[in-house]
Amino acid sequence: QKEVEQDPGPLSVPEGAIVSLNCTYSNSAFQYFMWYRQYSRKGPELLMYTYSSGNKEDGRFTAQVDKSSKYISLFIRDSQPSDSATYLCAAFTGFQKLVFGTGTRLLVSP
Amino acid sequence: DSGVTQTPKHLITATGQRVTLRCSPRSGDLSVYWYQQSLDQGLQFLIQYYNGEERAKGNILERFSAQQFPDLHSELNLSSLELGDSALYFCASSALVTSGEETQYFGPGTRLLVL
């Protein structure tokens, strides 16, 4: 079983929709959670960073962590075609390597 | 632009060969990380260097090695290449050693194709 699981998609939505991207993890030691966005043929770029449980909002993006169920989510409001990319969740204990999910491909159609 | 540079962008080679991938971290970053990204395995952590010293090891094969030089640039050496080594190789850098506050900035990657 992978430490961080993510549905590969693709997830197709119309422009303006609310997008929900999700990951589950198995290691209870994970305390830091990130979402990266990766455009085709580019390196991942950090979108959101959260510590422990709770919500964090940044513009149209909201990251949510539920440590009791080991579930992390990224919500995108008013999705745009430019949001079309692969979204990678990642988890970190603070002392060891960053563990990535395999990524969910998101397609936002105009 | 993340500030992390990687060369070459593309590399095509044959099985059994050896290649070297190069990474220059963001100005001021002391930590360099190497990752391998393939379609079926996703982004896999290979190895981390901090200020010239190996800091953490992930799923790095014995055929692979890395080093970080005094000017902080890093090289990833892949030898006895196999078809399955074809992948995207990313370098990332960060300012801190191991901290939850650190942010890793990724380079554009090197696409390796082994024929």
Short mmCIF file of C-alpha atoms in Angstrom, two decimals:
data_model
loop_
_atom_site.label_atom_id
_atom_site.label_comp_id
_atom_site.label_asym_id
_atom_site.label_seq_id
_atom_site.Cartn_x
_atom_site.Cartn_y
_atom_site.Cartn_z
CA GLN A 1 0.00 0.00 0.00
CA LYS A 2 1.34 3.43 -0.91
CA GLU A 3 1.73 5.92 1.94
CA VAL A 4 -0.20 8.58 0.00
CA GLU A 5 -3.01 7.54 -2.35
CA GLN A 6 -4.57 9.73 -4.99
CA ASP A 7 -7.06 9.06 -7.79
CA PRO A 8 -5.25 9.65 -11.10
CA GLY A 9 -8.34 10.99 -12.85
CA PRO A 10 -8.71 12.64 -15.26
CA LEU A 11 -11.31 14.85 -13.64
CA SER A 12 -13.19 16.91 -16.21
CA VAL A 13 -15.27 19.93 -15.17
CA PRO A 14 -16.77 22.96 -16.92
CA GLU A 15 -15.34 26.41 -16.32
CA GLY A 16 -16.69 27.98 -13.14
CA ALA A 17 -17.25 24.68 -11.35
CA ILE A 18 -16.02 23.93 -7.84
CA VAL A 19 -13.34 21.26 -7.98
CA SER A 20 -12.61 18.84 -5.16
CA LEU A 21 -9.32 16.94 -5.23
CA ASN A 22 -8.60 14.36 -2.56
CA CYS A 23 -5.88 12.18 -1.10
CA THR A 24 -5.69 9.64 1.68
CA TYR A 25 -2.60 8.70 3.64
CA SER A 26 -1.63 5.88 5.91
CA ASN A 27 1.26 7.20 8.02
CA SER A 28 0.00 8.78 11.25
CA ALA A 29 3.34 10.55 11.65
CA PHE A 30 2.62 12.89 8.74
CA GLN A 31 2.10 16.40 10.07
CA TYR A 32 2.70 18.65 7.09
CA PHE A 33 0.65 18.47 3.93
CA MET A 34 1.16 20.17 0.62
CA TRP A 35 -0.53 20.52 -2.73
CA TYR A 36 1.59 20.99 -5.82
CA ARG A 37 0.40 21.89 -9.30
CA GLN A 38 2.24 20.52 -12.31
CA TYR A 39 1.63 21.72 -15.82
CA SER A 40 2.56 19.46 -18.70
CA ARG A 41 6.33 19.28 -19.24
CA LYS A 42 7.00 21.50 -16.21
CA GLY A 43 8.20 20.93 -12.66
CA PRO A 44 5.73 20.86 -9.74
CA GLU A 45 5.04 24.21 -8.07
CA LEU A 46 3.82 24.58 -4.50
CA LEU A 47 0.21 25.73 -4.22
CA MET A 48 -0.77 25.23 -0.62
CA TYR A 49 0.91 24.18 2.60
CA THR A 50 -0.89 23.14 5.78
CA TYR A 51 0.19 21.91 9.16
CA SER A 52 -1.96 19.42 11.09
CA SER A 53 -5.75 19.47 10.82
CA GLY A 54 -7.88 22.33 9.64
CA ASN A 55 -8.48 24.56 6.66
CA LYS A 56 -6.29 27.04 4.86
CA GLU A 57 -7.52 29.42 2.20
CA ASP A 58 -5.59 31.27 -0.48
CA GLY A 59 -7.66 33.04 -3.11
CA ARG A 60 -9.70 30.47 -5.01
CA PHE A 61 -7.90 27.58 -3.32
CA THR A 62 -8.76 25.95 0.01
CA ALA A 63 -6.75 23.11 1.51
CA GLN A 64 -8.35 20.92 4.14
CA VAL A 65 -6.77 18.30 6.37
CA ASP A 66 -8.68 15.79 8.50
CA LYS A 67 -6.11 13.85 10.50
CA SER A 68 -8.75 11.69 12.19
CA SER A 69 -9.68 10.14 8.86
CA LYS A 70 -6.26 10.68 7.23
CA TYR A 71 -7.89 12.63 4.41
CA ILE A 72 -6.60 15.74 2.65
CA SER A 73 -8.49 17.84 0.13
CA LEU A 74 -7.95 20.75 -2.19
CA PHE A 75 -10.93 22.80 -3.32
CA ILE A 76 -10.77 25.13 -6.29
CA ARG A 77 -13.56 27.67 -6.63
CA ASP A 78 -14.58 29.26 -9.92
CA SER A 79 -12.28 26.91 -11.84
CA GLN A 80 -10.60 28.29 -14.95
CA PRO A 81 -9.17 26.57 -18.03
CA SER A 82 -5.75 27.71 -16.79
CA ASP A 83 -6.27 25.45 -13.75
CA SER A 84 -5.98 22.43 -16.07
CA ALA A 85 -2.95 20.59 -14.74
CA THR A 86 -1.96 17.64 -12.60
CA TYR A 87 -2.37 18.21 -8.88
CA LEU A 88 -0.05 16.34 -6.53
CA CYS A 89 -0.66 15.99 -2.83
CA ALA A 90 2.33 15.43 -0.58
CA ALA A 91 2.90 14.64 3.08
CA PHE A 92 5.88 15.10 5.33
CA THR A 93 6.70 14.02 8.88
CA GLY A 94 9.08 16.90 9.49
CA PHE A 95 12.11 14.66 9.70
CA GLN A 96 12.02 12.43 6.66
CA LYS A 97 11.34 12.53 2.97
CA LEU A 98 8.41 14.21 1.32
CA VAL A 99 5.98 11.56 0.05
CA PHE A 100 3.91 12.38 -3.02
CA GLY A 101 0.68 10.98 -4.35
CA THR A 102 0.67 9.97 -8.00
CA GLY A 103 -1.30 13.08 -8.98
CA THR A 104 -4.80 13.81 -10.28
CA ARG A 105 -5.14 15.24 -13.78
CA LEU A 106 -7.71 18.06 -13.90
CA LEU A 107 -9.27 19.30 -17.14
CA VAL A 108 -11.35 22.49 -17.04
CA SER A 109 -13.23 23.09 -20.25
CA PRO A 110 -14.29 26.60 -21.39
CA ASP B 1 10.32 30.45 -12.93
CA SER B 2 11.35 28.69 -9.70
CA GLY B 3 14.98 29.74 -9.87
CA VAL B 4 16.15 26.11 -10.04
CA THR B 5 17.88 25.21 -13.27
CA GLN B 6 18.46 21.77 -14.73
CA THR B 7 20.46 20.61 -17.71
CA PRO B 8 20.03 19.04 -20.14
CA LYS B 9 16.30 19.33 -20.82
CA HIS B 10 16.24 16.14 -22.87
CA LEU B 11 18.58 13.18 -23.02
CA ILE B 12 18.39 10.17 -25.30
CA THR B 13 20.81 7.34 -24.73
CA ALA B 14 21.18 3.58 -25.05
CA THR B 15 20.95 0.79 -22.50
CA GLY B 16 24.15 0.21 -20.59
CA GLN B 17 25.29 3.80 -20.92
CA ARG B 18 26.01 6.37 -18.21
CA VAL B 19 24.63 9.90 -18.03
CA THR B 20 25.01 12.90 -15.72
CA LEU B 21 22.20 15.27 -14.90
CA ARG B 22 23.00 18.68 -13.49
CA CYS B 23 21.09 20.95 -11.14
CA SER B 24 21.71 24.46 -9.86
CA PRO B 25 19.61 25.37 -6.81
CA ARG B 26 17.97 28.71 -6.11
CA SER B 27 20.36 31.34 -4.88
CA GLY B 28 20.88 30.85 -1.15
CA ASP B 29 19.31 27.37 -0.95
CA LEU B 30 21.56 24.79 0.67
CA SER B 31 19.39 21.70 0.22
CA VAL B 32 19.06 19.87 -3.07
CA TYR B 33 16.68 16.98 -3.69
CA TRP B 34 16.46 14.60 -6.62
CA TYR B 35 13.22 12.96 -7.74
CA GLN B 36 12.26 10.51 -10.45
CA GLN B 37 8.82 10.80 -12.05
CA SER B 38 7.41 8.01 -14.16
CA LEU B 39 3.85 7.41 -15.32
CA ASP B 40 3.24 4.38 -13.14
CA GLN B 41 5.20 5.35 -10.00
CA GLY B 42 4.55 9.07 -9.73
CA LEU B 43 7.11 11.33 -8.11
CA GLN B 44 9.67 9.28 -6.18
CA PHE B 45 12.22 10.83 -3.86
CA LEU B 46 15.75 9.67 -4.63
CA ILE B 47 18.21 11.56 -2.46
CA GLN B 48 18.83 14.82 -0.60
CA TYR B 49 22.02 16.79 -0.08
CA TYR B 50 22.54 19.64 2.32
CA ASN B 51 25.56 21.91 1.98
CA GLY B 52 27.59 19.18 0.31
CA GLU B 53 26.63 16.31 2.59
CA GLU B 54 24.17 13.51 1.90
CA ARG B 55 21.18 14.07 4.17
CA ALA B 56 18.50 11.54 3.27
CA LYS B 57 18.12 8.65 0.90
CA GLY B 58 14.96 7.42 -0.73
CA ASN B 59 14.36 4.85 -3.43
CA ILE B 60 17.67 5.35 -5.16
CA LEU B 61 19.18 2.41 -7.02
CA GLU B 62 22.78 1.41 -6.45
CA ARG B 63 23.45 2.23 -10.13
CA PHE B 64 22.58 5.83 -9.34
CA SER B 65 24.72 8.26 -7.36
CA ALA B 66 24.72 11.95 -6.64
CA GLN B 67 26.89 14.63 -5.19
CA GLN B 68 26.70 18.28 -4.26
CA PHE B 69 29.67 20.49 -4.98
CA PRO B 70 31.10 23.42 -2.97
CA ASP B 71 29.25 25.88 -5.21
CA LEU B 72 26.08 23.96 -4.22
CA HIS B 73 25.22 22.67 -7.65
CA SER B 74 24.43 18.97 -7.75
CA GLU B 75 24.86 16.16 -10.22
CA LEU B 76 22.93 12.92 -10.48
CA ASN B 77 24.85 10.10 -12.17
CA LEU B 78 22.91 7.24 -13.70
CA SER B 79 24.92 4.24 -14.89
CA SER B 80 24.26 0.88 -16.57
CA LEU B 81 21.05 2.39 -17.82
CA GLU B 82 18.02 0.20 -18.39
CA LEU B 83 14.85 0.84 -20.37
CA GLY B 84 12.95 1.27 -17.10
CA ASP B 85 15.12 4.24 -16.15
CA SER B 86 13.35 6.33 -18.77
CA ALA B 87 11.57 9.02 -16.79
CA LEU B 88 11.53 12.67 -15.84
CA TYR B 89 14.18 13.57 -13.30
CA PHE B 90 13.51 16.61 -11.16
CA CYS B 91 15.77 18.54 -8.89
CA ALA B 92 14.32 20.68 -6.11
CA SER B 93 15.96 23.02 -3.64
CA SER B 94 15.02 24.49 -0.30
CA ALA B 95 16.53 26.82 2.23
CA LEU B 96 16.33 24.66 5.34
CA VAL B 97 17.56 21.19 6.20
CA THR B 98 14.58 19.33 7.57
CA SER B 99 11.73 21.41 8.80
CA GLY B 100 8.03 21.42 8.28
CA GLU B 101 8.37 25.04 7.24
CA GLU B 102 10.61 24.34 4.31
CA THR B 103 9.31 24.73 0.80
CA GLN B 104 10.83 22.79 -2.05
CA TYR B 105 11.15 24.60 -5.36
CA PHE B 106 11.32 22.35 -8.39
CA GLY B 107 13.34 22.75 -11.55
CA PRO B 108 11.91 22.11 -15.03
CA GLY B 109 13.24 18.55 -15.11
CA THR B 110 15.37 16.44 -17.42
CA ARG B 111 13.52 14.01 -19.65
CA LEU B 112 15.58 10.84 -20.04
CA LEU B 113 14.81 8.30 -22.73
CA VAL B 114 16.76 5.04 -22.73
CA LEU B 115 16.52 3.11 -25.98
#
